[in-house]
Tab-separated table of C-alpha atoms in Angstrom:
chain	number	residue	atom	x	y	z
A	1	UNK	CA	181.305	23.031	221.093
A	2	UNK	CA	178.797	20.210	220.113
A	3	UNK	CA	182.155	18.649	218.210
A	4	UNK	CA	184.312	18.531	221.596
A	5	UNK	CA	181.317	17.204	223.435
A	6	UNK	CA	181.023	14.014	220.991
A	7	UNK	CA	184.871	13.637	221.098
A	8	UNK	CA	184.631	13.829	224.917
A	9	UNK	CA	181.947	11.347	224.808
A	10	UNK	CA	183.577	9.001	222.135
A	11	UNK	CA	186.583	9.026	224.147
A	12	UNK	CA	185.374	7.101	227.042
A	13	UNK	CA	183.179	4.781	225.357
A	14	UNK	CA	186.668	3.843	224.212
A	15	UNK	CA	188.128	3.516	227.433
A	16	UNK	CA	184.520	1.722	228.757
A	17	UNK	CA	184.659	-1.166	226.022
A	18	UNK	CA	188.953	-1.279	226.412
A	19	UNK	CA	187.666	-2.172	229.858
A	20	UNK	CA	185.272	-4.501	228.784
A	21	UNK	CA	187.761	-6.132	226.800
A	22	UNK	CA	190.208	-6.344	229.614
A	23	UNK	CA	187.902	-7.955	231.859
A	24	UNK	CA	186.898	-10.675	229.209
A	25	UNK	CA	190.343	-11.362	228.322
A	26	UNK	CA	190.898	-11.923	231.983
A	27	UNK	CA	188.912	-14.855	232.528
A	28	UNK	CA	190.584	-16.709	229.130
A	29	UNK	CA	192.609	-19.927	231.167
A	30	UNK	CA	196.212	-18.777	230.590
A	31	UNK	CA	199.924	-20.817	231.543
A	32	UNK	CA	202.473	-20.591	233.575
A	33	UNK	CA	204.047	-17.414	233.864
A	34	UNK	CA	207.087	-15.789	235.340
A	35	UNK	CA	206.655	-12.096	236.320
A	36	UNK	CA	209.922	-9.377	235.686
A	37	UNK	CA	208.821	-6.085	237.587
A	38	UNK	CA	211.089	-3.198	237.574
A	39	UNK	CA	212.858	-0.974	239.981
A	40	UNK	CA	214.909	1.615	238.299
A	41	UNK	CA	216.317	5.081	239.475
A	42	UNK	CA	215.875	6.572	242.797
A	43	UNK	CA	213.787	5.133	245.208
A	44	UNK	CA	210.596	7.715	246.491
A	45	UNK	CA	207.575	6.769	244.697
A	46	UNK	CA	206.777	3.072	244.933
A	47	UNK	CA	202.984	3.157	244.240
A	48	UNK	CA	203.342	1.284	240.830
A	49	UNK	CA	205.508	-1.053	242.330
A	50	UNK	CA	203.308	-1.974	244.977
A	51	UNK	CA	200.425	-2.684	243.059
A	52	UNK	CA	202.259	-4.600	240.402
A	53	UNK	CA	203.764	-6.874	242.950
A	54	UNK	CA	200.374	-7.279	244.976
A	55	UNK	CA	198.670	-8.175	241.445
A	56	UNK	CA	201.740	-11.065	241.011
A	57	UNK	CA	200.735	-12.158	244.576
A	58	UNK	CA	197.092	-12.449	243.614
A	59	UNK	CA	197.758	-13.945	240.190
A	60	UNK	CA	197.370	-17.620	240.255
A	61	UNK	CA	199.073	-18.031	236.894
A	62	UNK	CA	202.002	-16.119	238.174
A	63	UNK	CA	204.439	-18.916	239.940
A	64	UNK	CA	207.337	-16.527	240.459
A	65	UNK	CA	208.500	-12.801	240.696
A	66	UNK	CA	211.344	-11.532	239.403
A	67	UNK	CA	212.723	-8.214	240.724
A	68	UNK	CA	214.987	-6.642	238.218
A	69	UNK	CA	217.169	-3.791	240.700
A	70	UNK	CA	218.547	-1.073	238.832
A	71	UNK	CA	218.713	1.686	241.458
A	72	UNK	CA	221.575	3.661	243.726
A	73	UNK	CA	218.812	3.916	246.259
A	74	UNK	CA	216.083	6.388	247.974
A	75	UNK	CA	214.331	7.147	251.045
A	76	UNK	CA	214.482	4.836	253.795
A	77	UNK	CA	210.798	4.513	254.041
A	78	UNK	CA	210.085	4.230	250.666
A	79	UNK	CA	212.602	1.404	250.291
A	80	UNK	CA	210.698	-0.182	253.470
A	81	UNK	CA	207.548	-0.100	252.067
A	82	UNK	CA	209.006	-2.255	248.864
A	83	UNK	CA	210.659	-4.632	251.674
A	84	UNK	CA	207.358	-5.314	253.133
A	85	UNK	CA	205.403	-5.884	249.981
A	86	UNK	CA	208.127	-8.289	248.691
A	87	UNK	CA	207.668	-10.216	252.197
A	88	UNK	CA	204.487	-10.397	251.679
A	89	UNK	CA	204.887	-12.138	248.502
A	90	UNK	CA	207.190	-14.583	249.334
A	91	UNK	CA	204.907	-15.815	252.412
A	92	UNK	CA	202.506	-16.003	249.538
A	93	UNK	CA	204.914	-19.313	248.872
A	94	UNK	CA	205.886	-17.977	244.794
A	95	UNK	CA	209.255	-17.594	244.805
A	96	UNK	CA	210.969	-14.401	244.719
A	97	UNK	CA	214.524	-14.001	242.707
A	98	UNK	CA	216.290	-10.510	242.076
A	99	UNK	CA	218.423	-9.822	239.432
A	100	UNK	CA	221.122	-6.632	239.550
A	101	UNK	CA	221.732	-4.697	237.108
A	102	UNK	CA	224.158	-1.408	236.888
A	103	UNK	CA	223.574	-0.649	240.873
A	104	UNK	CA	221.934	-1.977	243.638
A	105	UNK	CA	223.299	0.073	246.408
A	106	UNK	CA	221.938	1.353	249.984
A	107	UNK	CA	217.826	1.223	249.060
A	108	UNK	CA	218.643	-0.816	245.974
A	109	UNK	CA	220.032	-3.598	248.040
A	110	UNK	CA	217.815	-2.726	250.785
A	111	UNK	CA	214.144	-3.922	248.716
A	112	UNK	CA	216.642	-7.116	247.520
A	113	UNK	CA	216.768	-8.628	250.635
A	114	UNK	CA	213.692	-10.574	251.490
A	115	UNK	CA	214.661	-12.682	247.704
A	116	UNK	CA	214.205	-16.374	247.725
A	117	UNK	CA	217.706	-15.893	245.619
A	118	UNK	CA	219.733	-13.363	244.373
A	119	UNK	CA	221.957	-12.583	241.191
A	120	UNK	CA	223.989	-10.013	239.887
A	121	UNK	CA	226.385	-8.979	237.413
A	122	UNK	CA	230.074	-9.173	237.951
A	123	UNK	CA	230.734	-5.917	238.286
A	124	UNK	CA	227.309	-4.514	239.508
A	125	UNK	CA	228.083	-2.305	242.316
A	126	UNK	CA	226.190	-3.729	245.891
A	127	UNK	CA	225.913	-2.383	249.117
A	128	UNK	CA	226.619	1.166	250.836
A	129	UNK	CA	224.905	-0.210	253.692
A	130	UNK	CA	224.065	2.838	255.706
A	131	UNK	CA	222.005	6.430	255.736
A	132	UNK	CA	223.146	9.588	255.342
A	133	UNK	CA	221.431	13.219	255.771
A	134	UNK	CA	223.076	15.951	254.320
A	135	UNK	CA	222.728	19.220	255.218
A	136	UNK	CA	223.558	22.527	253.661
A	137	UNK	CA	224.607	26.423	255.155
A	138	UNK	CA	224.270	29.135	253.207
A	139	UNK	CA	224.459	32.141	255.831
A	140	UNK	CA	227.975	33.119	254.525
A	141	UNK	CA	226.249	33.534	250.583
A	142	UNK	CA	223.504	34.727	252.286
A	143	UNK	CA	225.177	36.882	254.373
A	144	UNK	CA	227.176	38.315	251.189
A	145	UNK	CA	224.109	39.362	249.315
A	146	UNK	CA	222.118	41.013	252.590
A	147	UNK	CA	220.031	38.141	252.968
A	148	UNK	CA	218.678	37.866	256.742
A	149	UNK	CA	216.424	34.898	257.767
A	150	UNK	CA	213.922	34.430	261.024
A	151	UNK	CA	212.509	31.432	262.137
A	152	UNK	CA	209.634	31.502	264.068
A	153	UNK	CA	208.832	27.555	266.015
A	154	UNK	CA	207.317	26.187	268.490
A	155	UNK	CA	209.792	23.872	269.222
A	156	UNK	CA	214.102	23.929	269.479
A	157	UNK	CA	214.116	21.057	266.699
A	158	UNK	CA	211.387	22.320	264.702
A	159	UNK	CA	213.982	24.206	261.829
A	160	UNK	CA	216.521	21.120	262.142
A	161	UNK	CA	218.752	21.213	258.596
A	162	UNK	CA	217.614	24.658	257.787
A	163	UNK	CA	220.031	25.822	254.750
A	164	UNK	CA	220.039	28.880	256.886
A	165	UNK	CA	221.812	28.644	259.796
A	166	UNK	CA	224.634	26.175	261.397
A	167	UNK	CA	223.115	22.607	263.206
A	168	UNK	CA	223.651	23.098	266.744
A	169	UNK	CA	225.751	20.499	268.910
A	170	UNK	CA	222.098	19.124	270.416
A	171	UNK	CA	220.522	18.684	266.969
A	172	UNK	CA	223.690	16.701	265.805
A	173	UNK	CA	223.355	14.118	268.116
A	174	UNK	CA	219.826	14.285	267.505
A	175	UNK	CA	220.192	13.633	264.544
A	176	UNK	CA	222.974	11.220	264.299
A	177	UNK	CA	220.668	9.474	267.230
A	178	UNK	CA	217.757	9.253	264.457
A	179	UNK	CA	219.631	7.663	261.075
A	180	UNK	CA	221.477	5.539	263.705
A	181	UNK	CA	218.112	4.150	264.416
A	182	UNK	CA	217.635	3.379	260.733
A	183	UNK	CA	220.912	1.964	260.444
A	184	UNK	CA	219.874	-0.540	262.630
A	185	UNK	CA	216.867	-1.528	261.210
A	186	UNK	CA	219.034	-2.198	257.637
A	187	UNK	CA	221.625	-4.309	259.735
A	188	UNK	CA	218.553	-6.207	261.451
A	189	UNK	CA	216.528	-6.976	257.833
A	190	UNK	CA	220.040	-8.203	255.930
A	191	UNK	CA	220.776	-10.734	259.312
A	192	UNK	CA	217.635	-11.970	259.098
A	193	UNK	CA	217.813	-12.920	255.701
A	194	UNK	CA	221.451	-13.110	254.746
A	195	UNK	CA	222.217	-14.527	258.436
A	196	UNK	CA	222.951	-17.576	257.378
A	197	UNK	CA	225.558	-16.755	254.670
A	198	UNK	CA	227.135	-13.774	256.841
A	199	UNK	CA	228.098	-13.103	260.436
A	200	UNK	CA	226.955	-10.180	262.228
A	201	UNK	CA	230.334	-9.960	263.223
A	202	UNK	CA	231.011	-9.677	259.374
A	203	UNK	CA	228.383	-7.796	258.179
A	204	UNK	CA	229.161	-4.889	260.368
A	205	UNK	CA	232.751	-4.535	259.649
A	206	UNK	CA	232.001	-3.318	256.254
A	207	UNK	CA	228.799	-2.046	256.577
A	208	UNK	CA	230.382	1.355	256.871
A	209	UNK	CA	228.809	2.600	253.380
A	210	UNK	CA	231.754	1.158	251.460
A	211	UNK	CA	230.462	-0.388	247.580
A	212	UNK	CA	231.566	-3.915	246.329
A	213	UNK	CA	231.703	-5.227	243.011
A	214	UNK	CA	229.147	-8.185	242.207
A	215	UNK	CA	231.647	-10.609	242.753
A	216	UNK	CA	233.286	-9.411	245.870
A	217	UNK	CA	229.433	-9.227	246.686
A	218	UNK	CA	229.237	-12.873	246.250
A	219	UNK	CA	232.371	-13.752	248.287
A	220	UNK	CA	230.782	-12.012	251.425
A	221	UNK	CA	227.695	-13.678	250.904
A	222	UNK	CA	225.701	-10.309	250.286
A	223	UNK	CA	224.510	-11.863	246.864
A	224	UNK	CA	223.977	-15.541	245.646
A	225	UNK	CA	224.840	-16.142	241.889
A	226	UNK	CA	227.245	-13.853	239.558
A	227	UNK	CA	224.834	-13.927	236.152
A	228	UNK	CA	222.288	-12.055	234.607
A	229	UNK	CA	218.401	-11.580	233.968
A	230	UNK	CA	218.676	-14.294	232.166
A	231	UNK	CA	220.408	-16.485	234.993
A	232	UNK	CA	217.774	-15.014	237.424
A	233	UNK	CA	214.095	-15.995	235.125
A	234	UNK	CA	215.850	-19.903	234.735
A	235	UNK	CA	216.749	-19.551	238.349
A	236	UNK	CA	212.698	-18.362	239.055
A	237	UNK	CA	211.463	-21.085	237.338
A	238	UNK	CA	213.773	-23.786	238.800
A	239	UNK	CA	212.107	-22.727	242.180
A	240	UNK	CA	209.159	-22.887	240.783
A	241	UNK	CA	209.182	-25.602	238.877
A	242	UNK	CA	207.935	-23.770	235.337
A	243	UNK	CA	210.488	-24.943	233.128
A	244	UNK	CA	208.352	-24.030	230.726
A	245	UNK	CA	206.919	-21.079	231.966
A	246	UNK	CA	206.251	-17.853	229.927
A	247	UNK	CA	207.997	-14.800	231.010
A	248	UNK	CA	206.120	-11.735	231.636
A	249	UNK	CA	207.618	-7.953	231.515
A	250	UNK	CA	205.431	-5.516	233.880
A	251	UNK	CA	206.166	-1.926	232.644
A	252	UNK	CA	204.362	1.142	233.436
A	253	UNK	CA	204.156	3.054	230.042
A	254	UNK	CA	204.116	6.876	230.882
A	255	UNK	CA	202.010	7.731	227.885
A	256	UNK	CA	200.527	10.965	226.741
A	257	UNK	CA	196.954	8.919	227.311
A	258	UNK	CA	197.584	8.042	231.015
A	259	UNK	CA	198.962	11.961	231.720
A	260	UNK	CA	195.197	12.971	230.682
A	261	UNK	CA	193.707	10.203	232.784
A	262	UNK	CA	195.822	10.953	235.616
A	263	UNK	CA	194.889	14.865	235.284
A	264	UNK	CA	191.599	14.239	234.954
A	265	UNK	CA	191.544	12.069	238.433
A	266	UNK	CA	190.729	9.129	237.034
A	267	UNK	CA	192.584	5.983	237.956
A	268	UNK	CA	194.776	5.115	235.529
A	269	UNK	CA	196.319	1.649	237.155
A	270	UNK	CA	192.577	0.114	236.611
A	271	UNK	CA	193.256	0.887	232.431
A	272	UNK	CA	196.785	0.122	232.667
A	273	UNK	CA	196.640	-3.447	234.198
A	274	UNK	CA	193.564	-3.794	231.427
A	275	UNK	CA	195.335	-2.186	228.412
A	276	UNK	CA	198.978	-3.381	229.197
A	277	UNK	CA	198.552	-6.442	231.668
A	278	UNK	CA	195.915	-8.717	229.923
A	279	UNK	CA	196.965	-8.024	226.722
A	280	UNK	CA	200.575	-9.116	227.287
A	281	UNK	CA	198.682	-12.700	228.211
């Protein structure tokens, strides 16, 4: 028992003078620097994201973000809350550049929108502009099997989508009422900052959830340079004016020590931005 206690100890003294480390290296006078922050995948989570691009905003060595978009999209307000924080940072007055990867589609191009700039690939696929629910029935497996299901509400649209029963007429409208909301609020963020490179007029005519190739992208004036990451860091710096600027990855590492310090409720982004972020100085 005594053995696990010193290991238990031992173990955070590590993390304490990491820490201390972190915080020393910190204050060392560093260059320029050109951030690359990551979106990959689907779209629900964007904790890490937020942080990482709040730190760019704060970092005065950092004189341009980056966003590399790799992503077919997520949930609306989880895209929104990436929108906002990349807002933020331009008003900061650091330029902001995305590059596309594979996909940037619906969410994906979505969080790529308030961009100083914005480059992709020849054939990344851009757009489906639009929302979608989906919504399953099952009463006819259910109903094979002897399954019966009771709701019990306290209001008509409280079971909306159930898997278990049909949508009525009323919750159809409802809820094409609802995404047709959120439509709207996509439609509004690309005119006001693609406006000037695409009509309204435009912009809704194929904002029907249709995808595009990078360079068809280009031709509508949904993107603003075919190229890659490459393209996009020079273009960063440009706007900058870093030509000489280092560039800087940000990527979470998912490993097996920030699973224990996660399940053990410590804060994990404090060691990661020490163990990861200074480091890469």
């Amino acid at each position: 028992m005594r053995k696990w206690i010193k290991r238990f100890f031992l173990f955070f003294v590590i993390i304490l003078v990491l820490s201390m480390i972190g915080s020393l290296l910190a204050r060392i006078p560093v260059g320029d620097r050109v951030a690359v922050i990551k979106v990959e995948g689907v779209i629900v989570d964007p904790e890490t994201i937020l942080k990482s691009i709040e730190a760019c905003k704060e970092d005065k060595s950092i004189k341009a973000l980056v966003l590399r978009v790799d992503s077919p999209g997520g949930s609306v307000g989880a895209s929104q809350e990436i929108y906002r924080s990349l807002e933020r940072f331009r008003s900061s007055g650091k330029p902001l550049v995305v590059s596309m990867g594979n996909v940037a589609a619906s969410g994906g191009y979505y969080i790529s929108l308030p961009a100083n700039y914005i480059v992709a690939n020849e054939g990344t696929i851009v757009g489906s502009i639009g929302v979608i629910v989906q919504h399953m029935d099952y009463r006819d497996l259910l109903d094979k099997i002897g399954v019966k299901t009771t709701s019990i509400k306290t209001g008509k649209f409280k079971d909306t989508l159930s898997p278990f029963r049909e949508l009525t007429p009323e919750e159809k409208e409802y809820i094409q009422s609802t995404i047709n909301d959120a439509y709207e609020q996509f439609i509004s963020s690309i005119l006001k900052h693609r406006g000037k490179y695409i009509s309204e007029e435009k912009l809704r005519s194929i904002a029907d959830g249709r995808i595009f190739t990078g360079k068809m992208a280009k031709e509508l004036g949904l993107i603003d340079q075919i190229g890659n990451l490459h393209d996009a860091i020079d273009k960063a710096k440009e706007l900058a004016n870093v030509p000489e600027a280092r560039v800087f990855h940000i990527e979470e590492k998912r490993g097996l020590l920030r699973h224990i310090l996660k399940g053990a409720g410590i804060n994990t982004n404090f060691y990661y931005t020490t163990m990861i972020y200074y480091i890469m100085k």
